[in-house]
XYZ file of C-alpha atoms in Angstrom:
526
model
C 85.164 -107.851 -81.824
C 84.492 -104.535 -81.783
C 84.490 -101.564 -84.712
C 84.504 -98.524 -83.095
C 85.832 -95.334 -84.829
C 86.433 -91.852 -83.434
C 87.476 -88.212 -86.060
C 88.489 -90.501 -88.432
C 90.107 -94.032 -87.666
C 88.367 -96.874 -87.756
C 88.790 -99.332 -84.814
C 88.573 -103.274 -85.177
C 89.396 -104.496 -81.131
C 90.315 -108.299 -80.313
C 91.644 -107.138 -76.624
C 88.258 -107.788 -74.368
C 90.718 -110.630 -73.087
C 93.808 -108.364 -72.916
C 94.188 -107.489 -68.929
C 95.900 -103.512 -68.362
C 100.420 -105.068 -67.877
C 102.178 -103.132 -64.641
C 104.878 -102.057 -66.653
C 108.156 -100.540 -65.948
C 107.942 -96.738 -66.991
C 109.072 -96.217 -70.106
C 111.264 -94.135 -72.394
C 110.910 -92.182 -75.126
C 112.979 -89.662 -76.414
C 112.369 -87.563 -79.615
C 114.291 -85.099 -81.618
C 112.447 -82.099 -83.238
C 114.837 -80.390 -86.156
C 112.684 -77.297 -87.830
C 112.628 -78.081 -91.927
C 112.869 -76.242 -94.310
C 109.603 -76.561 -95.263
C 108.714 -74.142 -92.391
C 106.231 -71.443 -93.854
C 107.390 -68.682 -92.658
C 104.139 -65.839 -92.035
C 104.802 -62.487 -93.887
C 104.607 -59.498 -92.637
C 101.562 -57.001 -92.923
C 102.713 -53.057 -92.507
C 98.503 -52.257 -91.075
C 98.597 -54.418 -88.550
C 95.524 -53.520 -88.693
C 94.176 -55.529 -90.920
C 95.349 -58.781 -88.851
C 92.391 -60.894 -87.595
C 94.119 -61.269 -84.564
C 97.333 -59.466 -84.129
C 98.858 -61.428 -80.644
C 99.560 -64.173 -83.694
C 103.078 -64.076 -84.789
C 102.543 -66.190 -87.121
C 98.954 -65.179 -88.392
C 99.338 -64.808 -92.625
C 98.949 -61.024 -94.351
C 98.830 -60.448 -97.811
C 101.023 -58.664 -100.226
C 100.856 -55.004 -99.828
C 98.544 -53.095 -101.166
C 95.422 -55.991 -100.917
C 92.049 -55.440 -100.182
C 90.835 -56.343 -97.254
C 89.882 -60.109 -96.502
C 86.739 -61.115 -98.558
C 83.542 -61.371 -96.849
C 84.951 -59.389 -93.977
C 81.897 -57.265 -92.703
C 81.648 -54.562 -89.836
C 80.379 -54.310 -86.611
C 77.127 -53.489 -87.643
C 76.713 -56.413 -90.336
C 74.406 -59.012 -89.078
C 75.714 -62.547 -87.415
C 73.488 -64.116 -89.678
C 75.634 -64.038 -92.586
C 76.075 -68.137 -92.750
C 72.636 -68.900 -92.652
C 72.777 -68.468 -97.310
C 75.755 -71.716 -96.908
C 74.908 -73.595 -94.616
C 72.073 -75.438 -96.119
C 74.609 -76.519 -98.208
C 77.534 -77.227 -96.060
C 75.079 -78.929 -94.154
C 73.462 -81.395 -96.932
C 77.495 -81.749 -97.645
C 78.682 -83.183 -94.289
C 75.630 -85.566 -94.437
C 78.174 -87.627 -96.702
C 80.420 -87.583 -92.764
C 77.165 -88.490 -91.209
C 77.063 -91.831 -93.992
C 80.944 -91.919 -92.701
C 80.025 -92.433 -88.912
C 77.410 -94.928 -89.725
C 79.178 -97.507 -91.841
C 82.021 -97.261 -89.302
C 79.855 -97.397 -86.594
C 77.052 -100.260 -88.205
C 79.762 -102.805 -87.543
C 80.323 -102.146 -84.286
C 77.968 -104.407 -83.081
C 76.395 -106.920 -85.558
C 79.782 -108.325 -86.662
C 79.400 -111.133 -84.320
C 75.353 -111.789 -85.900
C 77.430 -111.338 -89.360
C 80.147 -113.873 -88.555
C 77.708 -116.030 -87.099
C 75.475 -116.328 -90.699
C 77.754 -116.024 -93.303
C 80.157 -118.302 -91.606
C 83.018 -117.393 -90.315
C 82.484 -116.842 -86.401
C 85.411 -117.183 -84.597
C 88.315 -116.426 -86.994
C 89.539 -112.999 -85.623
C 91.325 -112.238 -89.117
C 88.487 -112.674 -91.028
C 85.831 -110.852 -88.809
C 88.817 -107.655 -89.035
C 88.791 -107.789 -92.428
C 85.287 -107.365 -93.208
C 84.768 -104.447 -90.696
C 88.592 -102.773 -92.015
C 88.009 -104.295 -95.581
C 86.940 -100.509 -96.574
C 90.414 -99.193 -96.311
C 91.531 -100.308 -99.320
C 88.907 -98.834 -100.403
C 89.213 -95.380 -99.683
C 93.096 -94.853 -100.214
C 91.596 -95.174 -103.974
C 88.970 -93.632 -103.327
C 91.098 -90.389 -101.884
C 94.354 -90.377 -103.657
C 91.264 -90.452 -107.038
C 88.919 -87.607 -105.869
C 91.764 -84.569 -106.484
C 91.307 -85.503 -110.600
C 87.122 -85.759 -110.215
C 86.585 -82.774 -108.492
C 88.575 -80.784 -111.092
C 87.534 -82.301 -113.998
C 83.947 -82.619 -112.704
C 83.226 -80.029 -109.983
C 82.297 -80.789 -106.485
C 78.752 -81.151 -106.272
C 78.096 -83.334 -109.539
C 81.134 -85.979 -108.075
C 79.061 -85.592 -104.856
C 76.192 -87.545 -106.595
C 78.747 -90.049 -108.333
C 79.985 -90.222 -105.420
C 76.823 -91.809 -103.770
C 76.616 -94.777 -106.141
C 78.845 -96.774 -104.661
C 77.627 -96.197 -100.823
C 74.049 -97.095 -101.833
C 75.428 -99.840 -103.776
C 77.894 -101.098 -101.010
C 75.487 -100.781 -98.407
C 72.730 -103.168 -100.402
C 75.316 -105.449 -101.193
C 76.238 -105.504 -97.746
C 72.499 -105.963 -96.395
C 71.796 -108.878 -99.490
C 75.330 -110.712 -98.452
C 74.648 -114.581 -98.164
C 78.516 -115.019 -98.395
C 82.216 -114.056 -97.416
C 82.640 -112.205 -100.571
C 79.336 -110.164 -101.288
C 80.459 -108.061 -97.746
C 84.197 -108.204 -98.778
C 83.007 -106.981 -102.185
C 79.983 -104.295 -100.538
C 82.404 -103.030 -97.551
C 85.229 -102.428 -100.310
C 82.442 -100.014 -102.192
C 81.508 -98.483 -99.261
C 85.404 -97.629 -98.166
C 85.731 -95.611 -102.194
C 82.682 -93.500 -101.370
C 83.969 -92.756 -97.926
C 87.303 -92.137 -99.032
C 86.007 -89.148 -101.932
C 84.129 -87.863 -99.252
C 87.302 -87.592 -96.733
C 88.971 -85.660 -98.946
C 85.259 -83.806 -101.423
C 83.635 -82.207 -98.265
C 86.236 -80.429 -97.322
C 87.385 -79.012 -100.014
C 83.427 -78.878 -100.737
C 82.656 -76.443 -97.751
C 86.094 -73.972 -97.752
C 84.899 -72.806 -101.528
C 81.528 -72.029 -100.372
C 81.778 -70.889 -96.730
C 82.024 -66.802 -96.119
C 85.997 -66.393 -94.389
C 84.111 -64.979 -90.915
C 82.951 -68.784 -90.852
C 84.604 -71.251 -93.092
C 86.020 -72.623 -88.985
C 82.920 -73.409 -87.694
C 81.342 -74.824 -90.433
C 83.958 -76.800 -91.575
C 84.048 -78.132 -87.566
C 80.218 -79.799 -89.197
C 81.998 -82.477 -90.931
C 83.036 -83.673 -87.667
C 79.609 -82.733 -85.858
C 78.419 -85.456 -88.735
C 80.955 -88.020 -88.089
C 79.753 -88.286 -84.460
C 75.814 -88.625 -84.876
C 76.754 -91.145 -87.061
C 78.265 -93.181 -84.986
C 75.708 -92.054 -82.181
C 73.127 -93.448 -85.056
C 74.052 -96.553 -85.224
C 75.174 -97.682 -81.734
C 71.959 -97.086 -80.983
C 70.057 -98.499 -84.292
C 72.586 -101.258 -83.464
C 70.484 -102.016 -79.748
C 68.013 -104.627 -81.194
C 70.533 -106.853 -82.502
C 71.386 -108.266 -79.325
C 68.069 -109.766 -79.651
C 67.857 -110.133 -83.747
C 70.761 -112.166 -84.907
C 69.277 -110.066 -88.181
C 69.035 -106.599 -87.578
C 72.358 -106.057 -89.243
C 70.467 -106.345 -92.945
C 68.348 -103.441 -91.482
C 71.266 -101.642 -90.262
C 73.243 -102.307 -93.633
C 69.787 -101.233 -95.853
C 69.427 -98.293 -93.482
C 72.414 -96.946 -94.314
C 71.746 -96.705 -97.962
C 69.162 -93.691 -97.116
C 71.759 -90.956 -96.601
C 73.511 -91.824 -99.784
C 70.033 -91.035 -101.820
C 69.464 -88.091 -99.715
C 72.495 -86.695 -100.630
C 72.514 -87.329 -104.329
C 69.122 -85.559 -104.485
C 70.059 -82.936 -102.649
C 72.568 -81.954 -104.679
C 70.640 -81.432 -107.506
C 69.191 -78.301 -105.879
C 72.855 -77.442 -104.514
C 75.622 -74.980 -105.421
C 78.997 -76.244 -106.926
C 81.775 -73.799 -105.689
C 82.197 -70.449 -106.720
C 85.453 -71.092 -106.908
C 85.803 -74.381 -109.000
C 83.585 -72.561 -111.940
C 85.685 -69.394 -112.188
C 88.587 -71.813 -112.401
C 86.132 -73.234 -114.959
C 85.331 -70.023 -117.131
C 81.785 -70.460 -116.312
C 82.091 -66.469 -114.336
C 78.407 -65.659 -114.957
C 77.346 -68.790 -112.526
C 79.893 -67.303 -110.507
C 78.441 -64.846 -109.477
C 74.882 -66.092 -109.726
C 76.782 -69.093 -106.420
C 78.307 -65.712 -104.953
C 75.201 -63.373 -105.217
C 73.039 -66.705 -103.525
C 75.546 -67.322 -100.854
C 77.679 -64.228 -100.003
C 75.232 -61.559 -101.263
C 75.184 -58.933 -104.001
C 77.709 -56.642 -102.250
C 80.421 -58.941 -102.701
C 79.705 -60.184 -106.018
C 82.192 -58.204 -108.128
C 85.527 -58.470 -105.125
C 84.541 -62.211 -104.633
C 84.656 -62.567 -108.697
C 87.916 -60.016 -108.986
C 89.871 -62.319 -105.543
C 89.419 -65.578 -107.633
C 90.653 -63.963 -110.608
C 93.963 -62.970 -108.783
C 95.221 -66.336 -108.719
C 94.263 -68.609 -111.307
C 93.622 -68.321 -114.999
C 90.038 -68.382 -115.246
C 90.076 -70.747 -119.008
C 89.280 -74.421 -117.972
C 93.402 -74.183 -118.403
C 93.413 -75.046 -114.241
C 91.453 -78.179 -114.340
C 94.074 -79.688 -116.203
C 96.563 -79.354 -112.676
C 98.818 -82.109 -112.797
C 100.044 -84.812 -109.687
C 103.959 -83.911 -110.170
C 103.181 -79.929 -109.139
C 102.715 -80.798 -106.027
C 106.336 -81.520 -105.798
C 107.012 -77.662 -107.016
C 107.208 -74.625 -104.563
C 104.197 -73.449 -103.169
C 102.338 -76.106 -103.221
C 105.359 -78.621 -102.527
C 105.588 -77.256 -99.111
C 101.981 -77.630 -98.062
C 101.229 -81.080 -99.282
C 104.712 -81.619 -96.851
C 101.921 -79.556 -94.146
C 98.941 -81.758 -94.483
C 100.810 -85.429 -94.836
C 102.305 -84.426 -92.194
C 99.434 -83.617 -90.050
C 98.017 -86.268 -91.055
C 100.907 -88.706 -89.976
C 101.110 -86.635 -86.510
C 97.175 -87.144 -86.214
C 97.233 -91.072 -86.509
C 100.395 -91.758 -85.080
C 99.422 -90.009 -81.765
C 97.231 -93.123 -80.634
C 93.269 -92.452 -81.522
C 93.120 -95.908 -82.007
C 95.437 -96.964 -79.350
C 93.182 -95.283 -77.150
C 90.007 -96.708 -78.548
C 91.779 -100.104 -78.842
C 91.225 -99.808 -75.375
C 88.631 -97.578 -74.760
C 86.041 -100.483 -74.029
C 88.412 -103.041 -71.876
C 89.226 -99.335 -69.551
C 85.009 -98.238 -68.855
C 85.367 -102.554 -67.840
C 87.562 -101.535 -65.452
C 85.486 -99.609 -63.162
C 82.248 -101.388 -63.867
C 81.002 -100.747 -67.180
C 80.221 -104.326 -68.557
C 78.146 -103.217 -72.025
C 80.797 -102.780 -74.522
C 78.242 -100.907 -76.707
C 77.168 -98.402 -74.034
C 80.572 -97.816 -73.899
C 81.409 -97.060 -77.129
C 78.257 -94.578 -76.703
C 79.594 -92.879 -73.675
C 82.858 -92.588 -76.495
C 81.100 -90.781 -78.985
C 79.871 -88.495 -76.374
C 82.864 -87.279 -75.577
C 83.972 -86.590 -79.347
C 80.400 -84.878 -79.936
C 80.656 -82.616 -77.380
C 84.698 -81.874 -77.985
C 83.473 -81.463 -81.573
C 80.625 -78.736 -80.125
C 83.209 -77.256 -78.672
C 85.811 -76.794 -81.225
C 82.542 -75.291 -83.416
C 82.494 -72.749 -81.127
C 86.314 -71.722 -81.117
C 87.559 -72.123 -84.627
C 87.180 -68.945 -85.449
C 87.295 -67.005 -82.375
C 91.224 -68.583 -81.442
C 91.951 -69.571 -84.415
C 93.411 -73.524 -86.180
C 96.938 -72.732 -85.268
C 95.977 -72.546 -80.931
C 93.592 -74.670 -81.145
C 95.847 -77.609 -82.448
C 98.467 -77.039 -80.515
C 96.362 -76.899 -76.716
C 94.770 -79.879 -78.167
C 97.486 -81.732 -78.880
C 99.139 -80.607 -76.126
C 96.415 -82.074 -74.069
C 95.741 -85.233 -75.656
C 99.617 -85.692 -74.321
C 98.995 -84.922 -70.852
C 95.996 -87.387 -71.388
C 98.636 -89.947 -71.675
C 101.082 -89.589 -69.351
C 98.270 -89.276 -66.911
C 97.038 -92.843 -68.015
C 100.763 -93.999 -68.503
C 101.009 -93.359 -64.545
C 98.035 -94.853 -63.677
C 99.195 -98.131 -64.913
C 102.856 -97.678 -64.464
C 102.023 -95.907 -59.900
C 99.153 -98.409 -59.431
C 98.599 -96.600 -55.817
C 95.236 -97.736 -54.927
C 93.707 -100.164 -57.931
C 90.410 -97.909 -58.030
C 92.063 -94.522 -58.202
C 94.338 -95.791 -61.151
C 91.339 -96.868 -62.692
C 89.275 -93.259 -62.331
C 92.630 -92.176 -63.525
C 92.459 -94.361 -65.956
C 89.336 -92.967 -67.558
C 89.437 -89.722 -66.385
C 92.583 -89.823 -69.601
C 90.720 -91.697 -72.258
C 87.838 -89.296 -71.685
C 90.475 -85.967 -71.446
C 92.288 -87.748 -74.557
C 89.684 -88.049 -76.856
C 87.731 -84.689 -76.207
C 91.084 -82.845 -76.103
C 91.376 -84.784 -79.743
C 87.662 -83.957 -81.455
C 88.285 -80.706 -79.871
C 91.362 -79.479 -82.582
C 93.492 -82.505 -83.757
C 90.602 -84.411 -85.033
C 88.349 -81.453 -87.057
C 91.024 -78.554 -87.642
C 93.327 -80.986 -89.419
C 90.368 -81.009 -92.366
C 90.218 -77.825 -92.235
C 93.059 -76.546 -92.799
C 95.016 -78.492 -95.614
C 92.273 -77.363 -97.735
C 93.026 -73.191 -95.763
C 96.721 -74.250 -97.565
C 96.415 -74.814 -100.925
C 96.248 -73.550 -103.702
C 92.927 -72.849 -105.854
C 94.806 -75.001 -108.302
C 96.030 -78.030 -106.670
C 94.017 -78.210 -103.513
C 92.437 -81.050 -104.914
C 95.379 -82.832 -105.382
C 97.188 -82.265 -102.425
C 93.652 -83.100 -100.404
C 94.051 -86.643 -101.850
C 97.665 -87.256 -101.312
C 97.284 -85.882 -97.577
C 93.747 -88.497 -97.157
C 96.015 -91.162 -98.802
C 98.533 -90.079 -96.039
C 95.675 -90.917 -93.445
C 94.720 -94.222 -94.795
C 98.084 -95.801 -94.519
C 98.634 -94.746 -91.099
C 94.984 -95.465 -90.190
C 96.245 -98.958 -91.400
C 99.459 -99.188 -90.349
C 98.048 -98.309 -86.420
C 95.419 -100.999 -86.573
C 97.462 -103.307 -87.873
C 100.718 -102.608 -85.421
C 99.092 -101.884 -82.223
C 97.844 -105.030 -80.307
C 101.412 -106.538 -81.255
C 103.025 -104.055 -80.016
C 101.359 -103.517 -76.870
C 101.438 -107.843 -76.240
C 105.597 -107.068 -76.883
C 105.782 -103.145 -74.994
C 102.608 -103.324 -72.546
C 100.442 -100.452 -72.643
C 102.149 -98.256 -70.768
C 105.064 -97.693 -73.402
C 103.095 -97.898 -76.017
C 100.665 -95.259 -74.129
C 103.921 -92.588 -73.764
C 105.142 -92.490 -76.797
C 101.437 -91.674 -78.070
C 102.167 -88.636 -75.273
C 105.657 -88.207 -76.866
C 104.385 -87.678 -80.302
C 101.114 -85.718 -79.503
C 103.708 -82.836 -78.006
C 105.499 -83.806 -81.345
C 102.433 -82.381 -83.280
C 101.875 -79.531 -80.715
C 105.551 -78.015 -81.255
C 105.095 -78.859 -85.542
C 101.884 -77.170 -85.084
C 103.450 -74.137 -83.692
C 106.582 -73.628 -85.431
C 105.292 -75.388 -89.235
C 101.543 -74.012 -89.300
C 100.259 -69.965 -89.983
C 96.950 -68.670 -89.073
C 94.279 -69.042 -91.342
C 91.179 -67.670 -89.447
C 89.639 -64.991 -90.968
C 91.631 -64.776 -94.510
C 89.714 -65.054 -98.016
C 91.167 -68.699 -99.845
C 92.635 -65.919 -102.575
C 94.397 -64.539 -99.852
C 96.783 -67.266 -98.419
C 97.745 -68.633 -101.479
C 98.802 -65.048 -102.558
C 100.722 -65.189 -98.935
C 102.230 -68.605 -99.497
C 103.404 -67.708 -103.369
C 106.683 -66.687 -103.982
C 106.741 -62.843 -104.530
C 107.349 -62.279 -108.593
């Protein structure tokens, strides 16, 4: 059994013996109807203020609003990201924990099953690997209330507790219940982190670099996966090495808990909590003294700043304009999961075996490196090309990749050529996912969310993600056995095309705009 993770999808695979069946072509018809929830961009009379005027759906602010927060002229140094970088890097270590805990079960699950007495029970093995999804769902849905009341910094520290305890309990487990309990605690912490990190990064990063700094979380996840796969190598010769790996998993949690003692809290949350002087200090440290007055004025333009915004209700995400953003956030994650990232990874090891790569660990490492390369490209492109363009291009590339693999299965002109096309399609798909659909989804949702409901909308969106994640993992194997690989992969390509259309018609461009400008643009005019 193999467990692989890419972006944010845990994988449990029992398909080593499942061949690629040669099936007839499969056609999936789908229709797309633009919903009433579509967000229309407001036209800005002065196009010189737009960050990228060729985008017809770029956000624009209300007439008379000052230029975007933190936007600097060309004479200013390009090192404006540096003061915020250590804080963002520390937060992104939580995603390193995420990736490590997913990958840590890839090899050692066999040794764990043998030592704890459930070897050969595929259901129990899958439960041990994926029980964290239940914890992640609970963690995600509870994060909105936690971050509203406590702020990001303290929530990070509290969240380190289940991550540390879960890793230690798992490492010391001598029974099935103990390993399941430890994995559940890990999932609880992971669920909180997946929501918390993009909120924190979006609120402390300078506007100009918000996308690039937000992409660090995807890179953190990739590095965590790669680290766990590399550390798993001794497990082939040491049946008890898995305990050491799980003890190691607790170390980043301690580092985050300690590091957050020296990190800043979100200046936007501080202002929302009525701590204006503290917010000014943080703005001065992160963005410079010249930004203090304009930043505080921006923060106060969209909130009450007396602590009352800390008591937002879940029902508010059903009201306009929050319902539109919640709809977009939930739909983006539904499309992301049903575009097949889990399914492709189910067959990735088998696909590599077809061309002679027998080691599942080596195949997993190659997949992880491809994901990492895509994340690096996203880091460079997201603030240059924009979120919408990257999403559309990413999903379009994923669709082409899926159709390429489908054709190689349905029309195998030559066995070796067919295998090569399968490998090419798989690598292209993973790379395209990592360059857009993976990182951009987590970046754009907090950007579109309002200051008052950002935590709740992110919690709702990510809880949707975990539910879809579980459903795909549960039914994928059954669908492949019933219909064959080609129809399932073709459906992934069709959903990818649907996702590209959704991103094109429903999303507005957020690059180069402060969170407050975006919020005012989406709010009804008074």
